[in-house]
Short mmCIF file of C-alpha atoms and ligand atoms in Angstrom, two decimals:
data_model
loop_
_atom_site.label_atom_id
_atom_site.label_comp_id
_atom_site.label_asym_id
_atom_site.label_seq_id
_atom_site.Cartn_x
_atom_site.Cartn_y
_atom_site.Cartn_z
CA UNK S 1190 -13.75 -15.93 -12.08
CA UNK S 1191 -14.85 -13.17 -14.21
CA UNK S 1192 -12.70 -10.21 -15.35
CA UNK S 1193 -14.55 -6.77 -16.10
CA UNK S 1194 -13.30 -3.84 -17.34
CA UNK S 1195 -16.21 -1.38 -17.11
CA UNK S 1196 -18.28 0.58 -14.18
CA UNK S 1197 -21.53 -1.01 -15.15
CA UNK S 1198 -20.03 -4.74 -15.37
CA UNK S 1199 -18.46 -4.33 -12.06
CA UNK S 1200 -22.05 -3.21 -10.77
CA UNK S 1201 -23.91 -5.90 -12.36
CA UNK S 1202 -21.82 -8.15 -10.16
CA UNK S 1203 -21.92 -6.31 -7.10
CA UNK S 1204 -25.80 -5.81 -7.39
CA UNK S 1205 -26.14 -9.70 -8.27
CA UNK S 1206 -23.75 -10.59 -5.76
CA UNK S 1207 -26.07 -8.29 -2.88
CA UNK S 1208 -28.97 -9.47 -3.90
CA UNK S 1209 -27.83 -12.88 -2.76
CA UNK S 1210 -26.65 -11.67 0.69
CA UNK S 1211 -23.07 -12.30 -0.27
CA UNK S 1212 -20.70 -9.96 1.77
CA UNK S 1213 -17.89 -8.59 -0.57
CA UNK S 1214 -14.63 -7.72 0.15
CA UNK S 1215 -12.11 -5.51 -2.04
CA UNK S 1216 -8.83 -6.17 -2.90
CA UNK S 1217 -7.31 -2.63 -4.77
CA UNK S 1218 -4.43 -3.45 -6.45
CA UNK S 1219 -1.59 -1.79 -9.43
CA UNK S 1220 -1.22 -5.43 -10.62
CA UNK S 1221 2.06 -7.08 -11.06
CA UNK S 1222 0.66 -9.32 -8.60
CA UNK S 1223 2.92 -11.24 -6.24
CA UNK S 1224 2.90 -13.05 -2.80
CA UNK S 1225 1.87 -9.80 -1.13
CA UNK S 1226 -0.98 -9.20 -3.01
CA UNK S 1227 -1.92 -12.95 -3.03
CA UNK S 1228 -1.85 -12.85 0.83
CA UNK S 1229 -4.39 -10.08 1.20
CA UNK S 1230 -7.22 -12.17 -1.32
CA UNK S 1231 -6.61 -14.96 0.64
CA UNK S 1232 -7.47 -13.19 3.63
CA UNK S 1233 -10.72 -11.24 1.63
CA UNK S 1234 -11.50 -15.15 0.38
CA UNK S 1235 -11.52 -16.15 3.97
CA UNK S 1236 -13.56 -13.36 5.20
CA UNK S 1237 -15.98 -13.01 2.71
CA UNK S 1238 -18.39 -14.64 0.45
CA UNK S 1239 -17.71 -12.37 -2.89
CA UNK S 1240 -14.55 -11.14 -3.81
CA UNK S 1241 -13.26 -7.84 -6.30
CA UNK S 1242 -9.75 -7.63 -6.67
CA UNK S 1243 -9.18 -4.49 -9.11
CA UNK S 1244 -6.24 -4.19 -11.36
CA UNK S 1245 -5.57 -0.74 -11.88
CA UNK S 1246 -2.32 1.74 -12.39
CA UNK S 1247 -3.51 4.45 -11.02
CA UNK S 1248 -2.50 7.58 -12.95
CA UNK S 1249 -3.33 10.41 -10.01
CA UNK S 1250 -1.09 8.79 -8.08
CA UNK S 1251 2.37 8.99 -9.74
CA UNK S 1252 4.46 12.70 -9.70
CA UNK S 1253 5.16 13.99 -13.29
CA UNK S 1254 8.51 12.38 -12.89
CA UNK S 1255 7.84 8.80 -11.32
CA UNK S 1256 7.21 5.70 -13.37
CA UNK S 1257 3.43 5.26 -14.19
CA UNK S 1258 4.53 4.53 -17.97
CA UNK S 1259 7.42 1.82 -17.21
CA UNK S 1260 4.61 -0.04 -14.05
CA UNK S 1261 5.05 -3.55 -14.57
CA UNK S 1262 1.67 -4.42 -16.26
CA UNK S 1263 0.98 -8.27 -16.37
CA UNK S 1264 -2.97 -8.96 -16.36
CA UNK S 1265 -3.10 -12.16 -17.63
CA UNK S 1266 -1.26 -13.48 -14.96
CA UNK S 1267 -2.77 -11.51 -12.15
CA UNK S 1268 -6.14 -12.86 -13.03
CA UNK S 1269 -4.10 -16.13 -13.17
CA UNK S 1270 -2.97 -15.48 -9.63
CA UNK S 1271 -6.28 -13.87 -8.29
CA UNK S 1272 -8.10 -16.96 -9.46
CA UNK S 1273 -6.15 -19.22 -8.00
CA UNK S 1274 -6.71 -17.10 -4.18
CA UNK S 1275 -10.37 -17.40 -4.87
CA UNK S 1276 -11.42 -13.89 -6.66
CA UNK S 1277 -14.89 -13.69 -8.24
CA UNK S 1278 -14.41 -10.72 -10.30
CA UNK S 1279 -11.16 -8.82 -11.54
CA UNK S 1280 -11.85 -5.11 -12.28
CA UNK S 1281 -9.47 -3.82 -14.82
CA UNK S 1282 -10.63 -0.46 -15.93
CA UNK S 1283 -9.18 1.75 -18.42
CA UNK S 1284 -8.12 5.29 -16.80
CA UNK S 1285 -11.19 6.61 -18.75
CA UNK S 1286 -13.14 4.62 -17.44
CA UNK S 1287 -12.17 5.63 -13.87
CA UNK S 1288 -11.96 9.12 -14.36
CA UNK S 1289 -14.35 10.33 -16.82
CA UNK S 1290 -14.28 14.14 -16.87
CA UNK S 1291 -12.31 16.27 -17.74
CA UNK S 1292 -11.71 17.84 -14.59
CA UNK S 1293 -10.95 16.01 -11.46
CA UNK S 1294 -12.89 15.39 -8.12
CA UNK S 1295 -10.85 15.00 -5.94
CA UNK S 1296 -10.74 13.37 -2.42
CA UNK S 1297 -7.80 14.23 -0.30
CA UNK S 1298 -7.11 13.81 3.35
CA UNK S 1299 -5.15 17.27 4.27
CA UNK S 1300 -3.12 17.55 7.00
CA UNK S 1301 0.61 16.45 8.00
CA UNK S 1302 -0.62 12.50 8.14
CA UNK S 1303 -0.68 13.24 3.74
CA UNK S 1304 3.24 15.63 4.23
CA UNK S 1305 4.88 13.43 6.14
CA UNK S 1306 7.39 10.19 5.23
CA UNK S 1307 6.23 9.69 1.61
CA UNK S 1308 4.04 12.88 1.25
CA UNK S 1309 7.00 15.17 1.26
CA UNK S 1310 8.89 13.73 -1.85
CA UNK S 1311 5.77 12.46 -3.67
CA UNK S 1312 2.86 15.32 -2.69
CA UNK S 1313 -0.18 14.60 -4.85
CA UNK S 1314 0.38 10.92 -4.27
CA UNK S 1315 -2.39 10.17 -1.39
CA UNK S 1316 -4.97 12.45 -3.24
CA UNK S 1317 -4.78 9.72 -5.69
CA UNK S 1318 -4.90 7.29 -3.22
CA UNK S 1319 -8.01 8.35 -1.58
CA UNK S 1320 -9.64 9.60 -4.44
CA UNK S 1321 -9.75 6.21 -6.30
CA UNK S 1322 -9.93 4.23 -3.45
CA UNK S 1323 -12.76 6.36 -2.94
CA UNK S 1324 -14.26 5.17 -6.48
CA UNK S 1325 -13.66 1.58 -5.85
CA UNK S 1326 -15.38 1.45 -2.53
CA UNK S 1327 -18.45 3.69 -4.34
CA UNK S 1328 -18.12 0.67 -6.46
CA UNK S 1329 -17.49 -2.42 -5.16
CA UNK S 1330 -19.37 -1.82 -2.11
CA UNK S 1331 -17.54 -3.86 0.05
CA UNK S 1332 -18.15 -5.02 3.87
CA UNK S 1333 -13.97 -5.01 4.12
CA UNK S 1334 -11.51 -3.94 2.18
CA UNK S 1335 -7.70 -5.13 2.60
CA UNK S 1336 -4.63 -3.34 2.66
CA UNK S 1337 -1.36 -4.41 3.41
CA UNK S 1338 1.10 -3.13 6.05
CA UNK S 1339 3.90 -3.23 3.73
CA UNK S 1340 2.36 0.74 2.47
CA UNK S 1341 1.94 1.67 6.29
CA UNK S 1342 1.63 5.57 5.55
CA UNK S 1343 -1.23 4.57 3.16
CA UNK S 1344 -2.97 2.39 5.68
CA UNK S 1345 -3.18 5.22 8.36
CA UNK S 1346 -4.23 7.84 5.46
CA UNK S 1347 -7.08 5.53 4.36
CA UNK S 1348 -8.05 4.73 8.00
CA UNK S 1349 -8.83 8.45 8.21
CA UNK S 1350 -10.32 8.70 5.78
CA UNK S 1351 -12.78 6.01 6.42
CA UNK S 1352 -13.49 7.45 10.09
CA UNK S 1353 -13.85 11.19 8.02
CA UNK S 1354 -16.20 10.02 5.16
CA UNK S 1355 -18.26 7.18 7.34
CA UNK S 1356 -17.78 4.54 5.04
CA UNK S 1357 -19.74 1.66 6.44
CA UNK S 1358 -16.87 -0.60 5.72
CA UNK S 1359 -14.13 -2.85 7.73
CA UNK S 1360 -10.52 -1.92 6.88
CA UNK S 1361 -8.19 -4.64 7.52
CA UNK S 1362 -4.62 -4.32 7.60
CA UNK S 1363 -2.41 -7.45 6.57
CA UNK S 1364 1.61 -7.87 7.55
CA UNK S 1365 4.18 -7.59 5.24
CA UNK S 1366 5.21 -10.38 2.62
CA UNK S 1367 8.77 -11.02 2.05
CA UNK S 1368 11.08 -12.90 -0.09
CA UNK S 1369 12.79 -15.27 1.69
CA UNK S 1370 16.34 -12.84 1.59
CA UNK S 1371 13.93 -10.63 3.83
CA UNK S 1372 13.07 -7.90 0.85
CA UNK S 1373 9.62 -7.20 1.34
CA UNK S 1374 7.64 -8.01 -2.03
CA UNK S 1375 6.82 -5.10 -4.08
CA UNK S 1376 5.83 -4.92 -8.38
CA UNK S 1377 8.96 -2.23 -8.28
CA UNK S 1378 11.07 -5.16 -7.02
CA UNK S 1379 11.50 -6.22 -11.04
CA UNK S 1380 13.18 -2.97 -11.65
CA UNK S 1381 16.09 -4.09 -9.34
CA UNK S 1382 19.22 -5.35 -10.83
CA UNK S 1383 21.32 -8.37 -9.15
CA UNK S 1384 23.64 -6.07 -7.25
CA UNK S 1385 20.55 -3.56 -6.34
CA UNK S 1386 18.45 -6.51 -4.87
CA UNK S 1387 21.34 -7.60 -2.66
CA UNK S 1388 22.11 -4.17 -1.75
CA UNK S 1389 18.52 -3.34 -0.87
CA UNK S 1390 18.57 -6.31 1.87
CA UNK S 1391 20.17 -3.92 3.98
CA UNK S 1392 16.59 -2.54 4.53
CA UNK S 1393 15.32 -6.13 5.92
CA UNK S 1394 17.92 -5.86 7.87
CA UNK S 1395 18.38 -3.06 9.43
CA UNK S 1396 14.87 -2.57 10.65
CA UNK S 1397 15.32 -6.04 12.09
CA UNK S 1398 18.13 -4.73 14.17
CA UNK S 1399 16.09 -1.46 14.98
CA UNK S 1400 13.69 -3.94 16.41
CA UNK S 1401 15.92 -6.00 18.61
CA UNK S 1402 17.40 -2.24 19.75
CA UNK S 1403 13.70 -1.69 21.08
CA UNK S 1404 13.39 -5.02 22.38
CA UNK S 1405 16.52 -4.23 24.65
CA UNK S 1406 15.26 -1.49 25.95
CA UNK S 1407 15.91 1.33 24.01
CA UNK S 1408 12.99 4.24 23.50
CA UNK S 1409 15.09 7.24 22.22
CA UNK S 1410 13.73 7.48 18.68
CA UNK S 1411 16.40 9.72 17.30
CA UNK S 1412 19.01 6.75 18.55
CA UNK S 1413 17.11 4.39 16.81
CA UNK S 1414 16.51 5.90 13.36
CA UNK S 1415 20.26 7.42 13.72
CA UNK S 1416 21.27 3.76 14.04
CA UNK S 1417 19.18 2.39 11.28
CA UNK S 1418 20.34 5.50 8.87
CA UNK S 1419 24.39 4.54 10.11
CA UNK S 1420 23.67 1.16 8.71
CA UNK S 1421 21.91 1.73 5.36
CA UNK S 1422 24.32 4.72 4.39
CA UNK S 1423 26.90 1.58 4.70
CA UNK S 1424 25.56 0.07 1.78
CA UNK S 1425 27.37 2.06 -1.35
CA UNK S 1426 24.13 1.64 -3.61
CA UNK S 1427 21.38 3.04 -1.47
CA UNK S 1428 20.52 6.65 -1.33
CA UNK S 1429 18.19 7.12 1.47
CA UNK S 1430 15.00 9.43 1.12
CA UNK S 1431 14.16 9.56 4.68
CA UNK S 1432 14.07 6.92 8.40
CA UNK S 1433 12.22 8.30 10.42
CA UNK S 1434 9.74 7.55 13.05
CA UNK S 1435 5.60 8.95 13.92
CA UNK S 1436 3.28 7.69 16.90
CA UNK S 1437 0.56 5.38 16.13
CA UNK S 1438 -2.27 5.56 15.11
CA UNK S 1439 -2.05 8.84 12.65
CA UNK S 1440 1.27 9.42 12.57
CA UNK S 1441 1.66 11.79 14.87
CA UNK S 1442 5.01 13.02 16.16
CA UNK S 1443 6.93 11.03 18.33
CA UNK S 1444 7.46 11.28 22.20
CA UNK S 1445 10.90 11.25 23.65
CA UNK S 1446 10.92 8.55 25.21
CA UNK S 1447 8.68 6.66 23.37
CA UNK S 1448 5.64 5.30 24.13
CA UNK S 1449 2.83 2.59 23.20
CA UNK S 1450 3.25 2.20 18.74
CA UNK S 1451 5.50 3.64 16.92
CA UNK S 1452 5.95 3.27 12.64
CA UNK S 1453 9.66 2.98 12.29
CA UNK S 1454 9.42 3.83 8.23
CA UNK S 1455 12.25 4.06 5.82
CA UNK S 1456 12.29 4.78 1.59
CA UNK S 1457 15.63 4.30 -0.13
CA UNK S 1458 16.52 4.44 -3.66
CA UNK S 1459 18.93 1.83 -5.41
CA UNK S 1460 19.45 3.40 -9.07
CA UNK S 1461 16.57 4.66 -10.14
CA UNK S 1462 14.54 2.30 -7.75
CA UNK S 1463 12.57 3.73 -4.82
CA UNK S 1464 11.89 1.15 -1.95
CA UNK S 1465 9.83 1.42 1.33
CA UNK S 1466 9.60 -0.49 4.51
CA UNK S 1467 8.87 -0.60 7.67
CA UNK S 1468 8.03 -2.18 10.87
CA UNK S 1469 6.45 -1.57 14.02
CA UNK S 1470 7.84 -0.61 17.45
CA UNK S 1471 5.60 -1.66 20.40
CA UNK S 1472 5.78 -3.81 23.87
CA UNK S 1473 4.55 -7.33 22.76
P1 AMP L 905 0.05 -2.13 -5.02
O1 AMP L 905 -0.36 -3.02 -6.13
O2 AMP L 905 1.52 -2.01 -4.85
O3 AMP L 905 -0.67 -0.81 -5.01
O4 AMP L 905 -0.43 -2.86 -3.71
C1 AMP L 905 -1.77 -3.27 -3.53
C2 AMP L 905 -1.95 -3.70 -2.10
O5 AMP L 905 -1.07 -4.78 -1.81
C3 AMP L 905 -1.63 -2.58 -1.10
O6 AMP L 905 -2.57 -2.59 -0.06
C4 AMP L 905 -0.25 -2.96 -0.63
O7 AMP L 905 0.04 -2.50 0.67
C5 AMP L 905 -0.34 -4.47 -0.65
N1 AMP L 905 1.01 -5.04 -0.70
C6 AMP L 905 2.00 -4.73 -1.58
N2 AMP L 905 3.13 -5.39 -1.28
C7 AMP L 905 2.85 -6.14 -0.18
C8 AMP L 905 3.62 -7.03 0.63
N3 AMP L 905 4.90 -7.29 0.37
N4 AMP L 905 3.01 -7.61 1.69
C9 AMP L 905 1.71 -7.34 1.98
N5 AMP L 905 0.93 -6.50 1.26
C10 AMP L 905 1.49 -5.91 0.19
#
């Protein structure tokens, strides 16, 4: 495996790696990898002959006040870890090297699918998700990139994006990793104290009992997320952001009752932590 921190490295590879007939596939990651991460270039390994995983903390991303400074940053053992899931290359770019002008171009999916859930608390964060996820497919070049479920809001925002822009590229979409306590895996996960980590199972949990309300019948959304909200308010640590559910695929508003797949999404803070989840709501 070879790790490459420049533009014209990473397009040395790619070229060499096309002019073999290899199919790539991308992996874009913030580092700090874990089991979630590990699960998605397992899956480009599988499906591909060439694989990029990039390492890189993407500044546009992060609000003045979020945490792109304290981002767990651990690249020897993410190449360690991409290795080991069969990457090729691991792009790790400086943020110069991504963004080399002064002033910005910018990619940015408008609409309420970017203001919604996540978009409302954090607004230029999916302008710097599309716009270097943008880069990395100019890049890379890949014939699929993955994505995991665990950042649903993302996943729909790039999906547009891809149908918007054309690129001639496969998105796929892998399922949540979790510890085995339930908390999905995340980088920010290391920020959590003892206490926090226990307190933050309540997540796990609670969409797991959202779930089994849907199973039994129940398709009044408002019940649902006023249930789920009853239960993590419970929990003294937590300070919820927002539960709420959107329609599938887009995120559109709900119906009442509902109807075919619904993104039952919540983002709670314990301390200074800010956690997301979510699952799914649809007849299976
Ligand atoms: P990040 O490094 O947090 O930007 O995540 C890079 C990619 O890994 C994104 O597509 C995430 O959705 C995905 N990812 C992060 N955590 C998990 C997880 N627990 N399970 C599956 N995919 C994940």
């Amino acid at each position: 495996m070879k790790l490459v921190h420049t533009v014209a490295e990473l397009r040395d590879e790619v070229t060499a790696a096309k002019a073999q007939g290899l199919t790539i596939g991308l992996v874009p990651t913030m580092g700090a990898l874990h089991e979630g991460h590990a699960s998605l270039i397992a899956a480009a390994n599988k499906e591909n002959d060439f694989v990029v995983v990039s390492v890189f903390v993407n500044p546009t991303q992060f609000g003045p006040n979020e945490d792109l400074d304290a981002y767990p940053r651990t690249l020897e053992a993410d190449c360690k870890l991409a290795e080991k899931m069969g990457a090729n290359v691991v792009f790790a770019p400086s943020p110069k090297e991504m963004y080399p002008s002064t002033d910005d171009t910018w990619v940015e999916v408008t609409g309420d699918i970017t203001k919604v859930l996540c978009g409302r608390t954090r607004p230029i964060h999916f302008r710097g998700v599309t716009t270097v996820v943008t880069k990395l497919f100019n890049l890379a070049q890949p014939d699929r990139a993955y994505f995991g479920q665990k950042d649903a809001q993302q996943v729909e925002v790039l999906k547009r994006m891809v149908k918007d822009l054309f690129f001639p590229l496969q998105l796929r979409v892998m399922p949540i990793i979790r510890e085995a306590d339930g908390l999905a895996k995340s980088s920010r996960n290391t920020y959590l104290s003892q206490e926090e980590h226990t307190a933050a199972l309540v997540l796990s949990r609670s969409l797991k009992a959202a779930k089994a309300m849907y199973k039994a019948g129940e398709r009044d959304a408002a019940k649902i997320t006023a249930a789920v909200t009853a239960d993590i308010a419970k929990e003294p640590m937590s300070n919820i952001d927002y539960v709420e559910i959107y329609a599938l695929p887009g995120l559109e508003p709900v119906s009442n009752p509902m109807v075919g797949s619904n993104l039952l999404a919540v983002a709670v803070k314990f301390g200074t932590t800010r956690l997301i989840d979510n699952v799914v709501l649809e007849e299976k």
